[in-house]
Amino acid sequence: MLRTHTCGELNKDHIGQTVTLSGWVDRVRDHGGGKFIDLRDRYGKTQVVIDPDSPQSAMDNVQPVRNEYVIQVIGKVIQRPAGQDNPKISTGEIELHVQELQVLNVCKTPPFVPNQKDLPNEDLRLKHRYLDLRRQPMQDTLVLRSKIIKAMRDYSEANDFIDVETPILGRSTPEGARDYLVPSRVHNGSFYALPQSPQIYKQIMMIAGYDRYVQVARCFRDEDLRADRQPEFTQLDMEMSFVDSDDVIGMIDGMMQKLAKDILNIDLPLPLPRMTWDEAMTRFGHDAPDLRFGVEIVDLTDIAAKTEFRVFRSVADAGNHVRGICAPNGQSKFSRRGIDELTKMVQEDFGAKGLAWFRVEDDGKLNSTIAKNFTAEELAEIASRMGANPGDLIMIIADTWEVSCKALYGLRKRIGAELELFDPQEMNFSWVTEFPMFEHDAEADRWIAMHHPFTAPLVEDLGHLDTDPGKARAQAYDLVINGYEAGGGTIRIHDNKVQQKVFGLLGLDAEAAQERFGFLLDALQYGAPPHGGIALGIDRVVMLFNNLENIRDCIAFPKTQKATDLMMEAPNLVETLQLKELGIEVLGKDEDE
RNA sequence: GGCGCUGUAGCUCAAUUGGUUAGAGUACCGGACUGUCGAUCCGGUGGUUGCGGGUUCGAGUCCCGUCAGCGUCGCCA
């Protein structure tokens, strides 16, 4: 037997027993006469002692042992000498006195060790992921991830959801994100696409009568990465029949309550708060606002319209918006140079023309390089509407609605973090609902589905489809946790006529729609029940529940920003013969431009 | 594709802002040590400063290009 116990479970109750442990050498402390070894596995650490009372064979075998060697020790559990307990580890009251020690495997000098104080650079961690995954924080995260997924599955099963696997090899649908394509050998020149989500399959499952479907589904999108976005990610994909938005939201409310209780021991009051997309954009400039702190956007357009300040007035006159936020005690963190930096950010990242700002002085008056353009009354009105207090920093964006939303969202996010306006331990759950059906693509002068083309409009907005599609709102809902979109879903169109109309608005005529989604359109005509669903980003939920800042730390084998796997070195070039079988020839990078 | 940050010993970092032979901690190697738990003490090995070019009497430091990692905008139905 290679082990009788793990390295985390021995305690005073085991004193006197002879046990066998196997694990990795976390550290060796050599005292000449004897050695202490911290033996580690994923359950914990146990101190192993070799001293002159141990057999000579054990002394010989331990001689070459170094960090991360895999060893097996047989020994007696003994109480530590008085005053030698280590309260930092669960096994700290005992130690193992070695009778026999075997090296099960050696280890090259590792580039880094799991208990290292300073984390190595991320590329090194990714290259030697097997070492990185030995680190306690990574193990904790993967255990948490496993628990979260189990809780989700338990909840789903308790609510009669059926777990169904859908294909990984599917059909390319050029709407939306770029597809990862897989060439077909049997059908040279044709390609499968990896699923961006099992969207259509789960709708078909509803039509097939499996009224509650769930899947822990891997999804693939060939788009550029972010701290919270991987090209390959996992979502909890769900779909329900005979439901409206409230039913789906209620179902997820219950799941979040269970997760919060099971994982974080937080009692989450239900229902989770909701706000419409319009409200979110007006108050926070974003469709996934972080509600852990205030600092809401204040509209100043009417004041701007009557000032002598040309920058403001011209924006107001043009029908655009002058809006701002007030950073509480913002002057403490943002000097003139800090403000310059924020200005650069709104200009370069969000396309704003500039950033107007005021310092709130001790007497409550506003001071700024632009203050001379305003009357005292106007300044007082701005200060009052902003709810400004001495020490605050008021930031104002005068621009189009879209730019002001983006820039103020960016500013709010940044000052929230830098001024520490919220407790990072706090968890905030909410819903954003009634998203617009369509966004207008100015360049192509056409409508684009905001969610996806199978999203049902609000019943009362059906008329807008004919008259003013931009006004039509969708039966859509996003779950927002701490300012991140943790999931999103919609009620789907189950009426073929409505579906055709939406396709029409998206510039797909009947023929094109049939060509791309014919199977779904056909299926919808064979008794499709009203249905809808949601997909939760599991990686993101893990990230948020574990208070982590990037999604790579929640995934065992993540990709880099350039979508490569540094450990396996994927993607890689393949043999010409492989390509030939697939009927594929690779053009040099420069040849296509 | 744009913008930004980073790249110096196996690892984490420093190098007085262009000036002598590029340092420290840790790891590694050798030695000492019977109670440590980030053990301690003594000694030692270890560097094409990511790569390529340029400016200069002189480049880790400045410039151009390039590669890689990260952040962000575009993008992500």
XYZ file of C-alpha atoms (C1' of nucleotides) in Angstrom:
670
model
C 0.000 0.000 0.000
C 1.466 3.330 -1.030
C -0.305 5.263 1.686
C -2.639 4.662 4.579
C -3.443 8.317 5.196
C -3.157 11.650 3.444
C -0.794 14.369 4.551
C -3.623 16.450 5.955
C -5.478 14.102 8.233
C -3.211 12.916 11.040
C -3.822 14.372 14.488
C -3.468 13.529 18.177
C -5.923 10.645 17.808
C -3.406 8.819 15.634
C -0.558 8.983 18.140
C 1.120 5.618 18.497
C -0.108 4.301 15.147
C 2.268 3.245 12.428
C 1.174 4.832 9.168
C 2.353 5.207 5.586
C 2.332 8.583 3.848
C 3.200 9.469 0.274
C 3.608 12.932 -1.117
C 5.852 15.694 -2.343
C 8.724 17.171 -0.384
C 7.649 20.708 0.365
C 10.791 21.595 2.298
C 13.742 19.933 3.945
C 15.279 21.337 7.108
C 18.636 19.704 7.693
C 20.053 19.883 11.199
C 22.987 17.572 10.701
C 21.906 15.131 13.348
C 18.393 14.938 11.977
C 16.181 16.204 9.214
C 12.679 17.587 9.126
C 10.695 17.139 5.946
C 7.378 18.826 5.263
C 5.550 16.214 3.240
C 2.754 17.651 1.122
C -0.239 16.467 -0.836
C -3.412 18.288 -1.724
C -4.887 17.589 1.702
C -2.146 19.247 3.710
C 1.333 18.920 5.129
C 2.787 16.593 7.720
C 6.162 17.008 9.376
C 8.327 13.960 8.949
C 11.315 13.514 11.292
C 14.448 11.517 10.599
C 16.902 11.402 13.460
C 19.638 9.089 14.740
C 16.956 6.772 16.114
C 15.767 6.126 12.557
C 17.245 3.126 10.702
C 20.444 3.737 8.729
C 18.613 2.790 5.511
C 16.242 5.717 5.988
C 19.179 8.028 6.673
C 20.810 6.823 3.461
C 17.665 7.140 1.380
C 16.875 10.656 2.579
C 20.334 11.944 1.726
C 19.618 12.960 -1.903
C 16.046 14.125 -1.266
C 15.326 17.649 -2.487
C 12.333 19.903 -3.094
C 9.436 18.254 -4.924
C 10.828 14.729 -4.721
C 8.029 12.202 -4.389
C 8.644 10.038 -1.366
C 6.921 7.426 0.737
C 7.514 7.215 4.461
C 6.454 4.599 6.956
C 6.631 5.738 10.517
C 5.068 6.192 13.878
C 2.794 9.117 14.659
C 4.205 10.823 17.734
C 3.278 13.856 19.740
C 5.561 16.790 19.172
C 7.801 17.838 22.056
C 6.257 20.454 24.310
C 6.254 23.907 22.722
C 7.043 22.559 19.256
C 3.490 22.505 17.891
C 2.906 24.283 14.598
C -0.548 25.872 14.706
C -0.248 26.892 11.047
C -0.960 23.377 9.781
C -3.784 21.003 10.616
C -1.330 18.257 11.560
C 0.750 20.616 13.674
C 0.350 18.742 16.949
C 1.966 15.569 15.678
C 4.830 14.433 13.518
C 5.834 11.241 11.814
C 8.955 9.515 13.110
C 10.468 7.700 10.154
C 11.103 3.992 10.173
C 11.346 3.559 6.420
C 11.749 6.079 3.606
C 11.620 5.423 -0.112
C 12.115 7.824 -2.977
C 9.202 7.124 -5.348
C 10.449 9.638 -7.875
C 13.075 12.320 -8.184
C 12.469 15.882 -9.320
C 14.701 18.101 -11.388
C 15.478 21.402 -9.718
C 12.137 23.107 -10.390
C 11.988 26.597 -11.915
C 9.756 27.508 -9.011
C 8.316 25.731 -6.016
C 4.701 25.732 -4.844
C 5.387 27.389 -1.492
C 7.462 30.177 -3.025
C 6.717 33.607 -1.565
C 6.920 35.604 -4.804
C 4.853 34.246 -7.648
C 6.885 33.766 -10.818
C 5.860 35.451 -14.045
C 2.680 34.118 -15.536
C 4.302 32.696 -18.656
C 6.515 30.521 -16.477
C 3.530 29.410 -14.428
C 1.653 28.477 -17.586
C 4.596 26.668 -19.108
C 5.030 24.547 -15.990
C 1.357 24.414 -15.132
C 1.783 21.121 -13.261
C 3.981 22.985 -10.759
C 1.680 25.981 -10.611
C -1.304 23.746 -9.939
C 0.505 22.362 -6.887
C 0.184 25.777 -5.268
C -2.380 25.974 -2.508
C -4.357 28.900 -3.988
C -4.730 27.079 -7.306
C -5.834 23.901 -5.563
C -8.319 25.841 -3.453
C -9.762 27.455 -6.567
C -10.190 24.195 -8.422
C -11.854 22.639 -5.389
C -14.171 25.638 -5.177
C -14.901 25.317 -8.869
C -15.784 21.679 -8.440
C -18.103 22.523 -5.537
C -19.806 25.289 -7.499
C -20.461 23.012 -10.442
C -21.777 20.306 -8.157
C -24.111 22.764 -6.431
C -25.362 23.920 -9.830
C -25.984 20.345 -10.918
C -27.672 19.411 -7.658
C -29.958 22.400 -7.933
C -30.746 21.617 -11.553
C -31.539 18.022 -10.798
C -33.709 18.972 -7.843
C -35.684 21.128 -10.276
C -36.181 18.366 -12.850
C -33.578 19.523 -15.339
C -32.156 16.835 -17.588
C -28.452 16.925 -18.378
C -27.974 16.509 -22.118
C -24.712 16.627 -24.033
C -24.775 18.434 -27.352
C -22.239 18.103 -30.167
C -18.896 19.846 -30.202
C -18.675 19.510 -33.961
C -21.438 21.666 -35.366
C -22.279 24.068 -38.104
C -20.698 27.453 -38.664
C -23.083 30.351 -38.220
C -21.275 33.527 -39.208
C -23.527 35.698 -37.038
C -21.814 36.766 -33.850
C -18.339 35.789 -32.792
C -15.768 34.201 -35.059
C -15.973 30.430 -35.153
C -13.210 27.961 -34.533
C -13.331 25.781 -37.619
C -12.484 22.112 -37.926
C -11.798 20.830 -41.415
C -13.593 17.713 -42.553
C -11.485 14.943 -44.047
C -14.472 13.097 -45.487
C -15.871 16.261 -47.028
C -12.855 18.128 -48.321
C -13.416 21.859 -48.298
C -16.185 21.687 -45.708
C -15.762 22.613 -42.086
C -17.363 21.961 -38.767
C -17.499 24.788 -36.268
C -16.953 24.439 -32.538
C -20.012 25.745 -30.682
C -20.041 29.360 -29.510
C -22.822 28.045 -27.307
C -25.261 25.138 -27.602
C -27.986 27.700 -28.277
C -29.758 26.048 -31.159
C -29.416 22.526 -29.829
C -31.070 23.443 -26.575
C -33.935 25.129 -28.403
C -34.397 21.967 -30.425
C -34.478 20.019 -27.155
C -37.405 22.182 -26.074
C -39.216 21.466 -29.308
C -38.486 17.791 -28.655
C -40.313 18.059 -25.344
C -37.444 17.908 -22.837
C -38.849 20.901 -21.033
C -35.950 21.443 -18.668
C -32.456 21.038 -20.096
C -29.106 21.726 -18.477
C -25.530 21.202 -19.534
C -22.097 22.160 -18.305
C -21.109 23.179 -21.790
C -17.760 24.084 -23.253
C -17.994 27.023 -25.634
C -15.532 28.444 -28.121
C -15.180 31.932 -29.532
C -12.283 32.994 -31.695
C -12.081 36.551 -30.398
C -9.378 38.472 -28.572
C -8.946 37.751 -24.891
C -9.328 39.804 -21.742
C -8.672 39.286 -18.059
C -12.220 37.902 -17.783
C -12.456 36.228 -21.188
C -10.965 33.034 -22.611
C -11.432 31.646 -26.131
C -12.588 28.382 -24.619
C -14.849 28.644 -21.612
C -17.483 26.770 -19.672
C -21.044 27.806 -19.156
C -23.978 26.367 -17.301
C -26.403 26.227 -20.180
C -30.087 25.941 -19.358
C -33.367 26.038 -21.221
C -36.966 25.748 -20.061
C -40.326 25.394 -21.794
C -43.587 27.123 -20.911
C -41.811 29.942 -19.127
C -41.569 33.701 -19.254
C -38.681 35.935 -18.138
C -39.823 35.908 -14.526
C -39.742 32.110 -14.422
C -36.173 31.887 -15.675
C -34.993 34.728 -13.456
C -36.729 33.129 -10.472
C -35.074 29.808 -11.185
C -31.631 31.425 -11.242
C -32.450 33.527 -8.185
C -32.903 30.266 -6.337
C -29.685 28.849 -7.709
C -27.713 31.937 -6.672
C -29.237 31.769 -3.217
C -28.104 28.168 -2.905
C -24.618 28.921 -4.249
C -24.214 31.893 -1.926
C -25.263 29.752 1.031
C -23.370 26.577 0.114
C -20.157 28.202 -1.037
C -19.895 31.486 0.846
C -22.367 30.948 3.691
C -24.151 34.141 2.718
C -27.921 34.435 3.067
C -29.083 36.042 -0.141
C -32.495 37.704 0.094
C -34.739 37.069 -2.900
C -35.842 38.223 -5.330
C -32.552 39.647 -6.547
C -32.940 43.316 -7.505
C -33.663 44.137 -11.134
C -33.253 47.215 -13.254
C -33.965 47.800 -16.893
C -31.204 48.286 -19.434
C -32.323 51.896 -19.913
C -31.995 52.564 -16.229
C -28.592 50.885 -16.053
C -27.252 52.966 -18.917
C -28.699 56.179 -17.513
C -27.494 55.661 -13.962
C -24.248 53.793 -14.585
C -23.414 54.018 -18.288
C -23.112 50.256 -18.575
C -25.263 47.166 -18.863
C -23.470 45.382 -16.016
C -23.101 47.988 -13.285
C -21.156 47.316 -10.118
C -23.740 48.087 -7.441
C -21.355 47.721 -4.520
C -20.933 51.484 -4.541
C -22.900 54.560 -5.604
C -21.341 57.339 -7.678
C -24.194 57.445 -10.148
C -24.163 59.455 -13.324
C -25.802 62.880 -13.051
C -27.214 64.611 -16.117
C -26.226 68.270 -16.478
C -27.303 68.837 -20.059
C -29.958 71.415 -19.136
C -27.452 73.444 -17.115
C -24.876 73.122 -19.871
C -27.367 74.476 -22.410
C -27.610 77.813 -20.658
C -23.945 78.392 -19.779
C -21.464 80.537 -21.655
C -19.040 77.632 -21.758
C -18.943 76.863 -25.461
C -17.785 73.268 -25.090
C -20.800 72.389 -22.970
C -23.329 74.508 -24.786
C -22.480 73.268 -28.248
C -22.792 69.673 -27.088
C -26.153 70.384 -25.492
C -27.345 72.331 -28.537
C -26.414 69.436 -30.788
C -28.719 67.185 -28.803
C -25.884 65.368 -27.121
C -25.252 64.953 -23.423
C -23.331 66.573 -20.628
C -23.146 64.134 -17.756
C -20.822 63.608 -14.879
C -19.946 61.728 -11.754
C -18.689 62.911 -8.420
C -15.770 61.012 -6.898
C -16.085 61.194 -3.127
C -12.864 62.541 -1.656
C -11.451 62.173 -5.160
C -8.845 64.879 -4.654
C -7.022 62.613 -2.211
C -6.035 60.246 -4.997
C -6.178 62.367 -8.128
C -3.784 65.273 -8.318
C -3.505 67.332 -11.473
C -1.340 64.586 -12.920
C -3.869 61.952 -11.925
C -6.599 63.920 -13.645
C -4.432 64.164 -16.759
C -4.173 60.416 -16.695
C -7.951 60.014 -16.444
C -8.318 62.478 -19.316
C -5.953 60.413 -21.410
C -7.947 57.306 -20.582
C -11.332 58.709 -21.617
C -9.802 60.076 -24.805
C -7.770 57.093 -25.891
C -9.923 54.268 -24.612
C -13.390 55.665 -25.078
C -13.047 58.310 -27.751
C -14.164 61.209 -25.559
C -13.113 64.663 -26.683
C -11.998 65.569 -23.200
C -12.646 65.501 -19.492
C -14.025 68.529 -17.678
C -13.452 68.531 -13.950
C -14.001 70.560 -10.806
C -12.398 70.339 -7.424
C -14.802 70.940 -4.557
C -13.068 73.383 -2.209
C -13.397 73.525 1.561
C -16.130 76.153 1.284
C -18.089 73.932 -1.101
C -17.267 76.076 -4.148
C -16.102 74.507 -7.379
C -12.662 75.285 -8.647
C -11.138 74.401 -11.979
C -9.283 75.799 -14.949
C -12.660 76.086 -16.689
C -14.522 77.591 -13.700
C -14.257 81.116 -15.124
C -16.665 80.132 -17.895
C -19.499 79.654 -15.434
C -21.484 81.993 -13.230
C -21.431 81.401 -9.494
C -25.045 80.275 -9.698
C -24.280 77.712 -12.378
C -21.368 76.330 -10.384
C -23.541 76.118 -7.306
C -26.227 74.324 -9.270
C -23.725 71.783 -10.604
C -22.329 71.223 -7.113
C -25.761 70.802 -5.629
C -27.015 68.416 -8.285
C -23.834 66.365 -7.943
C -24.256 66.219 -4.198
C -20.678 67.429 -3.994
C -18.797 67.673 -0.721
C -15.456 69.350 0.029
C -12.589 67.175 -1.192
C -14.664 65.606 -3.963
C -13.655 65.593 -7.588
C -16.368 66.162 -10.178
C -15.748 64.732 -13.645
C -17.900 65.653 -16.589
C -18.094 64.239 -20.083
C -19.755 66.283 -22.814
C -20.286 64.021 -25.772
C -22.691 61.697 -27.540
C -24.832 59.450 -25.374
C -22.732 56.454 -26.266
C -19.371 58.057 -25.552
C -20.571 59.594 -22.301
C -21.816 56.198 -21.155
C -18.559 54.461 -21.960
C -16.297 57.152 -20.567
C -18.272 57.642 -17.352
C -18.480 53.894 -16.867
C -14.699 53.699 -17.264
C -14.164 56.580 -14.846
C -16.601 55.170 -12.308
C -14.994 51.758 -12.415
C -11.556 53.224 -11.967
C -12.349 55.583 -9.109
C -14.369 52.877 -7.393
C -11.283 50.707 -7.281
C -8.703 53.411 -6.595
C -10.704 55.227 -3.937
C -11.716 51.882 -2.425
C -15.383 52.796 -2.484
C -16.541 49.256 -1.793
C -15.699 46.252 0.322
C -13.970 43.783 -1.986
C -15.410 40.913 0.051
C -18.980 42.016 -0.605
C -21.010 40.095 -3.171
C -23.690 41.921 -5.111
C -26.168 40.134 -7.352
C -28.651 41.842 -9.637
C -30.460 41.568 -12.937
C -30.478 43.879 -15.906
C -33.553 43.338 -18.078
C -35.303 44.622 -21.193
C -32.271 45.003 -23.393
C -32.898 46.537 -26.805
C -33.629 44.000 -29.521
C -31.261 45.627 -31.968
C -28.217 47.803 -32.217
C -27.796 49.964 -35.247
C -24.573 49.427 -37.130
C -23.854 52.898 -38.493
C -21.128 51.716 -40.841
C -23.208 49.087 -42.594
C -26.468 50.985 -41.916
C -28.269 47.917 -40.688
C -29.675 46.381 -37.526
C -27.729 43.825 -35.544
C -29.241 41.540 -32.938
C -28.045 42.670 -29.542
C -28.311 39.200 -28.077
C -29.015 36.704 -30.828
C -31.531 36.518 -33.640
C -33.847 34.106 -31.809
C -34.582 36.560 -29.000
C -38.249 37.359 -28.450
C -39.346 40.981 -28.209
C -41.483 42.195 -25.326
C -45.088 41.552 -26.296
C -45.963 45.247 -25.969
C -43.069 46.151 -28.292
C -44.065 43.822 -31.136
C -45.471 46.820 -32.998
C -42.102 48.565 -32.918
C -40.680 45.852 -35.169
C -42.611 47.416 -38.054
C -42.339 51.064 -37.123
C -39.196 51.665 -35.089
C -37.029 48.595 -34.495
C -34.565 50.600 -32.398
C -37.285 51.033 -29.782
C -38.124 47.359 -29.520
C -37.048 45.810 -26.264
C -36.231 42.149 -25.817
C -37.307 39.599 -23.270
C -33.690 39.445 -22.212
C -32.016 39.361 -18.819
C -28.416 39.428 -17.650
C -27.245 38.296 -14.258
C -24.725 40.801 -12.911
C -22.333 40.023 -10.068
C -20.040 42.784 -8.807
C -20.068 44.597 -12.126
C -19.464 41.524 -14.265
C -21.915 39.890 -16.624
C -22.105 36.477 -14.991
C -24.787 35.170 -17.316
C -27.424 36.124 -19.784
C -30.468 34.726 -21.409
C -33.660 35.404 -23.268
C -37.078 34.120 -23.992
C -36.893 32.775 -27.546
C -39.145 33.372 -30.474
C -41.360 30.328 -30.941
C -43.568 31.887 -33.580
C -42.286 31.395 -37.087
C -43.819 34.648 -38.361
C -42.088 36.745 -35.697
C -38.859 34.902 -36.394
C -39.106 35.677 -40.095
C -39.760 39.322 -39.313
C -36.690 39.544 -37.083
C -34.576 37.875 -39.706
C -35.887 40.401 -42.180
C -34.849 43.284 -39.971
C -31.412 41.733 -39.644
C -31.131 41.750 -43.414
C -31.711 38.043 -43.864
C -34.306 37.295 -46.503
C -36.302 34.075 -46.331
C -33.837 32.278 -48.540
C -30.767 33.350 -46.586
C -32.446 32.541 -43.297
C -33.404 29.116 -44.569
C -29.853 28.556 -45.771
C -28.341 29.373 -42.381
C -30.941 28.317 -39.840
C -33.270 26.170 -41.895
C -33.177 23.308 -39.419
C -34.302 25.602 -36.598
C -36.950 27.324 -38.711
C -38.254 23.921 -39.756
C -38.295 22.685 -36.183
C -40.133 25.800 -35.012
C -42.996 24.803 -37.315
C -43.437 21.401 -35.714
C -45.017 22.379 -32.434
C -42.469 24.579 -30.694
C -43.497 25.407 -27.136
C -42.861 28.849 -25.685
C -39.397 28.579 -24.226
C -36.387 30.466 -22.963
C -33.246 29.995 -20.996
C -29.971 31.308 -19.771
C -26.267 30.579 -19.755
C -24.082 31.299 -16.735
C -20.356 31.788 -17.196
C -18.972 29.214 -14.795
C -15.383 30.476 -15.022
C -16.567 33.960 -14.139
C -18.757 32.757 -11.296
C -15.742 30.925 -9.867
C -13.631 34.043 -10.327
C -16.177 36.218 -8.526
C -16.947 33.763 -5.733
C -13.217 33.410 -5.123
C -12.573 37.153 -5.340
C -10.021 36.692 -8.129
C -9.155 39.252 -10.760
C -8.492 37.059 -13.729
C -10.190 34.092 -15.229
C -7.007 32.161 -15.974
C -6.650 31.448 -12.281
C -10.021 29.677 -12.357
C -9.160 27.350 -15.215
C -6.757 24.430 -14.918
C -5.205 24.905 -18.340
C -5.959 28.379 -19.675
C -4.764 30.091 -22.826
C -2.573 33.182 -23.032
C -3.753 36.491 -24.424
C -2.720 35.281 -27.876
C -4.787 32.135 -27.349
C -1.819 29.817 -27.052
C -1.201 27.013 -24.604
C 2.348 27.559 -23.339
C 2.599 24.094 -21.850
C 1.453 22.028 -24.834
C 2.544 24.659 -27.316
C -0.771 24.772 -29.084
C -1.656 25.700 -31.716
C 1.092 24.035 -33.691
C 2.087 23.448 -37.280
C 1.033 20.082 -38.629
C 2.500 17.671 -41.151
C 1.885 18.378 -44.811
C 0.399 14.922 -45.140
C -2.246 15.749 -42.534
C -3.168 18.873 -44.452
C -3.232 17.035 -47.741
C -5.775 14.563 -46.416
C -7.929 17.509 -45.440
C -7.494 19.169 -48.798
C -5.896 22.173 -47.148
C -2.991 24.311 -48.237
C -1.562 26.926 -45.923
C -0.811 30.322 -47.393
C 2.073 32.302 -45.941
C 1.006 35.074 -43.656
C 1.949 37.835 -46.098
C 0.415 36.253 -49.150
C -3.183 37.187 -48.487
C -2.667 40.948 -48.249
C -5.372 45.929 -35.554
C -4.487 50.482 -31.845
C -2.558 52.222 -27.028
C 0.119 51.071 -22.547
C 3.181 48.195 -18.924
C 6.879 44.388 -18.358
C 11.315 41.399 -20.023
C 18.582 41.675 -16.044
C 21.482 34.761 -12.554
C 16.986 28.698 -12.244
C 13.266 32.260 -9.563
C 11.922 37.320 -7.362
C 14.114 41.892 -7.893
C 18.190 46.042 -7.733
C 21.792 48.789 -10.613
C 22.616 56.477 -7.881
C 18.848 57.898 -14.662
C 24.635 56.986 -20.372
C 30.233 55.726 -16.987
C 35.034 50.978 -13.381
C 34.679 44.038 -13.113
C 26.004 44.151 -13.517
C 24.519 43.321 -7.329
C 21.016 41.239 -3.357
C 17.611 37.554 -1.554
C 16.263 32.776 -2.700
C 17.221 28.258 -5.323
C 21.489 25.132 -6.579
C 26.589 22.815 -5.072
C 30.013 21.936 -0.744
C 30.736 22.255 4.607
C 28.957 22.921 9.984
C 24.883 22.021 13.283
C 20.013 17.111 17.754
C 13.951 20.517 17.537
C 13.316 23.154 13.054
C 8.819 24.667 10.688
C 10.514 30.980 5.391
C 15.736 26.802 10.295
C 20.558 28.978 11.172
C 25.910 29.739 10.173
C 30.357 29.460 6.640
C 32.077 28.977 1.589
C 31.123 28.404 -3.703
C 28.993 27.916 -8.825
C 25.783 30.689 -11.720
C 24.754 36.530 -16.594
C 25.139 36.928 -24.839
C 20.682 42.242 -19.489
C 14.386 38.473 -24.583
C 16.301 38.888 -29.827
C 18.251 42.102 -34.089
C 19.993 46.729 -35.575
C 21.374 51.950 -34.520
C 23.313 56.460 -31.752
C 27.760 57.192 -28.603
C 34.548 57.382 -26.635
C 31.173 54.289 -23.716
C 24.359 51.265 -23.686
C 21.050 46.929 -18.849
C 19.895 52.353 -19.272
C 18.641 56.336 -25.297
C 16.403 55.360 -30.551
C 14.237 51.858 -34.370
C 12.501 47.021 -35.334
C 11.026 42.305 -33.552
C 9.395 38.297 -30.104
C 6.917 36.939 -25.600
C 3.680 37.778 -21.141
C 0.058 41.035 -19.032
C -3.676 45.220 -19.067
C -6.976 47.883 -22.136
C -9.815 49.814 -26.689
C -11.745 47.706 -31.113
C -13.929 42.804 -31.101
C -16.832 39.276 -27.932
C -24.889 37.569 -31.948
